[in-house]
Coordinates of C-alpha atoms in Angstrom, one line a residue:
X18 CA 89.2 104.4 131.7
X19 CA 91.6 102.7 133.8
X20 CA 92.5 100.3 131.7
X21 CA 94.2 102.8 129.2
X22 CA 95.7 104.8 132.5
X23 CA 97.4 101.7 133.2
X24 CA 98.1 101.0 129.3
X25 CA 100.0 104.8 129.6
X26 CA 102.3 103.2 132.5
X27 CA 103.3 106.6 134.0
X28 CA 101.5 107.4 137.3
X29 CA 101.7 110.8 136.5
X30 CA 100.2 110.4 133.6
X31 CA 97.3 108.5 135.5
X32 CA 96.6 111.3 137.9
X33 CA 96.3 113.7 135.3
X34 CA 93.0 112.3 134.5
X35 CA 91.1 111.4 131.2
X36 CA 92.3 114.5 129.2
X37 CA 95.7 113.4 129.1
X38 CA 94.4 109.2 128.7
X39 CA 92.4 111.1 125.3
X40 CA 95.2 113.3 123.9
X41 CA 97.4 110.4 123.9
X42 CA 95.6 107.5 122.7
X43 CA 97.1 107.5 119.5
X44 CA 100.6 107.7 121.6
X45 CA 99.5 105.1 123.0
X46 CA 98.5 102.8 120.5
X47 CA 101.7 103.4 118.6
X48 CA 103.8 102.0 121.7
X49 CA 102.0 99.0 121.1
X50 CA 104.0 98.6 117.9
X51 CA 107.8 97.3 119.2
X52 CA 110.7 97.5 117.1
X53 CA 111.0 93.7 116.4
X54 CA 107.3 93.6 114.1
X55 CA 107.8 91.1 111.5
X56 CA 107.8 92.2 107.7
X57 CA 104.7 93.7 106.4
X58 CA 104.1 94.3 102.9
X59 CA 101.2 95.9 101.2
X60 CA 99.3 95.4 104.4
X61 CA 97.2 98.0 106.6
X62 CA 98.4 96.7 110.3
X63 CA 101.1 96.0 112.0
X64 CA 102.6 92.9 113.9
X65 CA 102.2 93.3 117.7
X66 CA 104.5 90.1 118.5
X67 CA 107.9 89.5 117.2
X68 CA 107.6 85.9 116.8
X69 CA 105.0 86.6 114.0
X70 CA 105.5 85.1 110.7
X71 CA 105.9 87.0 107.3
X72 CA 103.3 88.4 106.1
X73 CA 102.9 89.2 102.6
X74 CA 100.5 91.0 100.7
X75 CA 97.8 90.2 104.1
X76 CA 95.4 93.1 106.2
X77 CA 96.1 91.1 109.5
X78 CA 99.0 89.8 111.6
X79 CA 99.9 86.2 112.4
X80 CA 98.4 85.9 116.6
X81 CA 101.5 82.6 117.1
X82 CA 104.7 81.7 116.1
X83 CA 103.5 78.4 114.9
X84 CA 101.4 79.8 112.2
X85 CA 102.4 78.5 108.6
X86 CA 103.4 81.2 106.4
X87 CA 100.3 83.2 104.6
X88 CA 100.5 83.9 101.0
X89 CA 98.0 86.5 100.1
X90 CA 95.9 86.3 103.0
X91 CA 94.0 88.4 105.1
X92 CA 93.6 86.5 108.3
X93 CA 96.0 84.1 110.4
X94 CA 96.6 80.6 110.8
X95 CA 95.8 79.7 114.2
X96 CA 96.5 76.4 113.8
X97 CA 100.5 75.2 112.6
X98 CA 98.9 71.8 111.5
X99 CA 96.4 73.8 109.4
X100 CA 97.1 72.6 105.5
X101 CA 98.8 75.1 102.9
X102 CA 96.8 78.2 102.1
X103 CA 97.5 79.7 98.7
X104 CA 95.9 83.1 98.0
X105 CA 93.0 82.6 100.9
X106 CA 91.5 84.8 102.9
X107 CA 90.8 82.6 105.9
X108 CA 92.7 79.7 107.5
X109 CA 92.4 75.7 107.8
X110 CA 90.7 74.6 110.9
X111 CA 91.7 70.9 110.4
X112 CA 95.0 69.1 109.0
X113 CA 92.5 66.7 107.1
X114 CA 91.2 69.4 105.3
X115 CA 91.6 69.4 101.6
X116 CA 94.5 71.6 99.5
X117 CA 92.6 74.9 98.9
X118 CA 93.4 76.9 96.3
X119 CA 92.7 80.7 95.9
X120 CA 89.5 79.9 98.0
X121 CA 87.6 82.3 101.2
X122 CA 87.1 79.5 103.4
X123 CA 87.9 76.2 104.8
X124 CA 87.0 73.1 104.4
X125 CA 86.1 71.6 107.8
X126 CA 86.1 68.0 106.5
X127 CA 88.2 65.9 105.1
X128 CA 85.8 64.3 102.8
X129 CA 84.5 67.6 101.1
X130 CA 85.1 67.3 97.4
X131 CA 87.6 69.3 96.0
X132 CA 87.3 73.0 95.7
X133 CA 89.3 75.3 93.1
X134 CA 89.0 79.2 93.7
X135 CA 85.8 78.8 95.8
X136 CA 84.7 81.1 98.5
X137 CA 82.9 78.4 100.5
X138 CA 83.0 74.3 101.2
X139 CA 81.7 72.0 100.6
X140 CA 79.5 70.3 103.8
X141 CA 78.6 66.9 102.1
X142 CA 81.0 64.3 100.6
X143 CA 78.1 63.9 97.6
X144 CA 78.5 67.5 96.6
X145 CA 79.0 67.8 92.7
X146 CA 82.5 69.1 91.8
X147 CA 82.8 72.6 92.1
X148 CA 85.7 74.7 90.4
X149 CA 85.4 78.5 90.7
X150 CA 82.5 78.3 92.7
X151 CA 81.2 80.9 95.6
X152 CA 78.8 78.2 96.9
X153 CA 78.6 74.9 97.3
X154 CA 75.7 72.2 95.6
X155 CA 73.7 70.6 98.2
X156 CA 72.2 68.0 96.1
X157 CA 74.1 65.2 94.2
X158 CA 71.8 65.5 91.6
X159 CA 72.3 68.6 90.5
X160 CA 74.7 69.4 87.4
X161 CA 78.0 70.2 87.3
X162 CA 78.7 73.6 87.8
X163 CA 82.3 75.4 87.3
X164 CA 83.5 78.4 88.7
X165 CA 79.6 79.6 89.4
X166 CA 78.4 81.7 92.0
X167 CA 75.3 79.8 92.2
X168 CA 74.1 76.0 92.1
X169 CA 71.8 74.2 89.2
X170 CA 68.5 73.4 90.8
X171 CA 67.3 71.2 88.0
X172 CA 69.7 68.4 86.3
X173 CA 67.6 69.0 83.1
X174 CA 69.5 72.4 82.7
X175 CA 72.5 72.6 80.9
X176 CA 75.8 72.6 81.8
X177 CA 77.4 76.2 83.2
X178 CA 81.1 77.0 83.3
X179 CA 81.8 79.6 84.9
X180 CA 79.0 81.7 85.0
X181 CA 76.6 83.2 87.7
X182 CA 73.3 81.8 86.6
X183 CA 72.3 78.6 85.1
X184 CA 71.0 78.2 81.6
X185 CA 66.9 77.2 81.1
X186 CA 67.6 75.6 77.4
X187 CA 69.1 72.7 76.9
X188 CA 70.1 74.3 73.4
X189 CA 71.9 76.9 74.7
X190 CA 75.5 76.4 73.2
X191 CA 78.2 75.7 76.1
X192 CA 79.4 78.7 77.8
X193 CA 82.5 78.5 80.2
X194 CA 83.2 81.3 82.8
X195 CA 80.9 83.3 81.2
X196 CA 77.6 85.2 82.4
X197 CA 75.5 84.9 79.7
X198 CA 74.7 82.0 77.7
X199 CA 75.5 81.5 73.6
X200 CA 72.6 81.9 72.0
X201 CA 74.2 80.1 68.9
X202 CA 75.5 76.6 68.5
X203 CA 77.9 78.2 65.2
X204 CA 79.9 80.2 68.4
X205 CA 83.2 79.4 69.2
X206 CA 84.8 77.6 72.7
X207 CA 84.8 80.4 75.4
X208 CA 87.0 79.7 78.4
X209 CA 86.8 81.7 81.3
X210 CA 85.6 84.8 79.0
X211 CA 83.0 87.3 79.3
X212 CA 82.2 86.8 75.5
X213 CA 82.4 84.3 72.7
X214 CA 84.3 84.3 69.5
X215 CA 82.6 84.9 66.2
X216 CA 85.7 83.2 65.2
X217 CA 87.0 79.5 65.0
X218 CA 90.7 80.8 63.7
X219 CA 91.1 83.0 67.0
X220 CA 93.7 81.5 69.1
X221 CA 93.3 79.9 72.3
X222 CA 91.9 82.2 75.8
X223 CA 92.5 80.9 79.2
X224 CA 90.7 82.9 81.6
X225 CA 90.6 86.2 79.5
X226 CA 88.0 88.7 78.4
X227 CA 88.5 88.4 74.6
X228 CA 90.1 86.7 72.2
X229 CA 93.3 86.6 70.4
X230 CA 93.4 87.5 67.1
X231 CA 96.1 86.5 66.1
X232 CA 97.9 83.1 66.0
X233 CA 101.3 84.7 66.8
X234 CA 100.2 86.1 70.3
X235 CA 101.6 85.1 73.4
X236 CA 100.1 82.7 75.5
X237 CA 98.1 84.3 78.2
X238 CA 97.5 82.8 81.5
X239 CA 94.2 84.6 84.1
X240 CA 94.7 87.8 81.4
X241 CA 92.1 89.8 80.4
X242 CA 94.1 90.8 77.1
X243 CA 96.6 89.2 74.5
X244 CA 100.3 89.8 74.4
X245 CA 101.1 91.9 70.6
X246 CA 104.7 91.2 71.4
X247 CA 106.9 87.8 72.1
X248 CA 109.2 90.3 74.0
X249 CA 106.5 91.8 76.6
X250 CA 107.8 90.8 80.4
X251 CA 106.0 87.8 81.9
X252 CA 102.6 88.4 83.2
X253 CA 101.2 86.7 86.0
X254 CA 97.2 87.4 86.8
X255 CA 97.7 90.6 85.2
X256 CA 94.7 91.7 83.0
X257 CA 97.1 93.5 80.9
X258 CA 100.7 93.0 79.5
X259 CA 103.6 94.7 80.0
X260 CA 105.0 96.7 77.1
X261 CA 108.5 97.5 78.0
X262 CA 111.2 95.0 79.2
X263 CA 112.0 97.7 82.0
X264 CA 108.9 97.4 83.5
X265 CA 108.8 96.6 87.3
X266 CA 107.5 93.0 88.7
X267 CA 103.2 92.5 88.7
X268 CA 102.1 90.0 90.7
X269 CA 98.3 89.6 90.3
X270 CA 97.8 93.0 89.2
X271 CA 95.3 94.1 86.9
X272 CA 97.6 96.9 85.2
X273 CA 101.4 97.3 84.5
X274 CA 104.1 99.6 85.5
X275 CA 104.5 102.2 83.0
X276 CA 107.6 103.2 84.0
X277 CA 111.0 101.6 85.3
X278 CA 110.6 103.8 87.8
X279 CA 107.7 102.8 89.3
X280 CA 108.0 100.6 92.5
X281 CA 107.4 96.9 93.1
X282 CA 103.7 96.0 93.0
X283 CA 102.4 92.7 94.8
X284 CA 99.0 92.2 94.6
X285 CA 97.8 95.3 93.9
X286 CA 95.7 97.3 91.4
X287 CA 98.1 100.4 92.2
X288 CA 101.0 101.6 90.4
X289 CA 103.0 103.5 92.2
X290 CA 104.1 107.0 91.2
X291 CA 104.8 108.2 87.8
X292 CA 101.7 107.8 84.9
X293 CA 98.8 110.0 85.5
X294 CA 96.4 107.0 85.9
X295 CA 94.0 107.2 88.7
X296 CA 93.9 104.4 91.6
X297 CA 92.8 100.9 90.5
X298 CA 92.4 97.8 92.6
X299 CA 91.8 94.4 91.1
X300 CA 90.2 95.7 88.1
X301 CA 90.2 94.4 83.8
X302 CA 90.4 97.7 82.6
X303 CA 93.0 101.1 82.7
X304 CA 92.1 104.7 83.8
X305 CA 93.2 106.6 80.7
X306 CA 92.4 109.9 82.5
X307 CA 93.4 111.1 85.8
X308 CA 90.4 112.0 86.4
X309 CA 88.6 108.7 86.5
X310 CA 87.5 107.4 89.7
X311 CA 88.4 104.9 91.6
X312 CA 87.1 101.6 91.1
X313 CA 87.0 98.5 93.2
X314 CA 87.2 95.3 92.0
X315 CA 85.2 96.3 88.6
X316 CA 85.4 94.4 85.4
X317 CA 85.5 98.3 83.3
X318 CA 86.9 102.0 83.9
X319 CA 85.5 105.0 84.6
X320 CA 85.3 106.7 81.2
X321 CA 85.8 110.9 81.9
X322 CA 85.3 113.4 79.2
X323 CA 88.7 112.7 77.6
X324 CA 87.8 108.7 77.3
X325 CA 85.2 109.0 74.8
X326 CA 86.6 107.2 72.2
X327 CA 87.9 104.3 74.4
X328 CA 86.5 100.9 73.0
X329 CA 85.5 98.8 75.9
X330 CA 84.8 102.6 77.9
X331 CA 81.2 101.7 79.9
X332 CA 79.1 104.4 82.1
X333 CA 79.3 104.2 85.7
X334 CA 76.5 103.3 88.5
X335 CA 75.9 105.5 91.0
X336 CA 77.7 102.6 92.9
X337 CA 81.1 103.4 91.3
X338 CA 81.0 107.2 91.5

């Protein structure tokens, strides 16, 4: 193990031998952390270079100077004439490339159509929209599909928003962001929900998981539930809303802080200290009990035997436990 001898810098060290190169590798790979590492927040590594740029909310440093701020990421920019990444997890090989929002990938050509929270590109400038989408369509004949995970392989079926599968019957009622179709044509507009509304007098969702009940709710923008009160703190991508005025910031959290308390969340699906609600990351749902597992990017909690009587409570998989 030379390398690492040489990594240690002190020749006595060296002669010494592999013991001492094994009890101090962790030494060691803390020296490679300098006192001049860039900011880091909410991320698991550090910044090996002091000319790194801020990181925020991001699991990897930025490798040159010249990299353009990240926003949510978890890789680098390599590339300073790479366009503006918000909420990616990958960079922008080419300056052509198109503005990507909230998307995996890059778009390695500047033709490539247009792509909204999508976690690929689109490789042909004949590719059908795609908004929301995890893949991309590769024929121009097939139908529009919005913020699906999957493509429409015939143009006879009917239109899918937002869903992961396509839908066989023509007389399937509309369904947007949805996984399952309407069996009903009497069912009311669904955007970006997991279900529809009986309803016509429930107010307007955008990107939520049920409905508002009442006219008088606030609006709700990426939530997963209404606002009971015109004086709940703003919420942004939050899947909840934030009872107390004193509650701390959320930023695209799934939860709120319960108490004032409670430090600054960005990103996350944790709230830090106080509450007895077990660890959540990027989830719809709460932990009532402190005894609930932890879930990862799941849609529901993991009801314990003090959650019965929970309304949306669902069993876990074996995958969750």
């Amino acid at each position: 193990m030379p390398g690492i001898k040489i990594l240690l810098g002190s020749k006595t060290q060296q002669r010494k031998g592999c013991a001492v190169v094994l009890k101090t590798k962790c030494a060691a790979r803390r020296l490679k952390v300098c006192e001049t590492d860039s900011i880091i927040l909410n991320t698991g590594f550090h910044l090996p270079c002091s000319s790194d740029s801020i990181i925020l909310n991001i699991g990897f440093h930025i490798l040159c100077s010249s990299d353009l701020i990240i926003l949510n990421t978890g890789f680098n920019l390599p590339c300073s004439s790479g366009s503006i990444i918000l909420n990616t997890g990958f960079h922008l090989l080419c300056s052509s490339a198109s503005i990507i929002l909230n998307t995996g990938f890059n778009l390695p050509c500047s033709s490539d159509s247009i792509i909204l929270n999508t976690g690929f590109n689109l490789p042909c400038s004949s590719d059908s929209i795609i908004l929301n989408t995890g893949f991309n369509l590769p024929c121009s004949s097939d139908s529009i599909i919005l913020n699906t995970g999957f493509n429409l392989p015939c143009s006879s079926d009917s239109i899918i928003l937002n869903t992961g599968f396509n839908l066989p019957c023509s007389s399937d009622s509309i369904i947007l962001n949805t996984g399952f179709h309407l069996p009903c044509s009497s069912d009311s507009i669904i955007l970006n929900t997991g279900f529809h509304l009986p309803c016509s007098s429930d107010s307007i969702i955008l990107n939520t998981g049920f409905h508002l009940p009442c006219s008088s709710d606030s609006i709700i923008l990426n939530t997963g539930f209404n606002l009971p009160c015109s004086s709940d703190s703003i919420i942004l991508n939050t899947g909840f809303n934030l009872p107390c005025s004193s509650d701390s910031i959320i930023l695209n959290t799934g939860f709120h802080l319960l108490c004032s308390s409670a430090s600054i969340i960005l990103n996350t699906g944790f709230n830090l200290p106080c509450s007895s609600d077990s660890i959540i990351l990027n989830t719809g749902f709460h932990l009532p009990c402190s005894s609930d597992s932890i879930i990862l990017n799941t849609g529901f909690h993991l009801p314990c035997s003090s959650d019965s009587n929970h309304p949306y409570h669902w069993v876990s998989s074996p995958l969750f436990q």
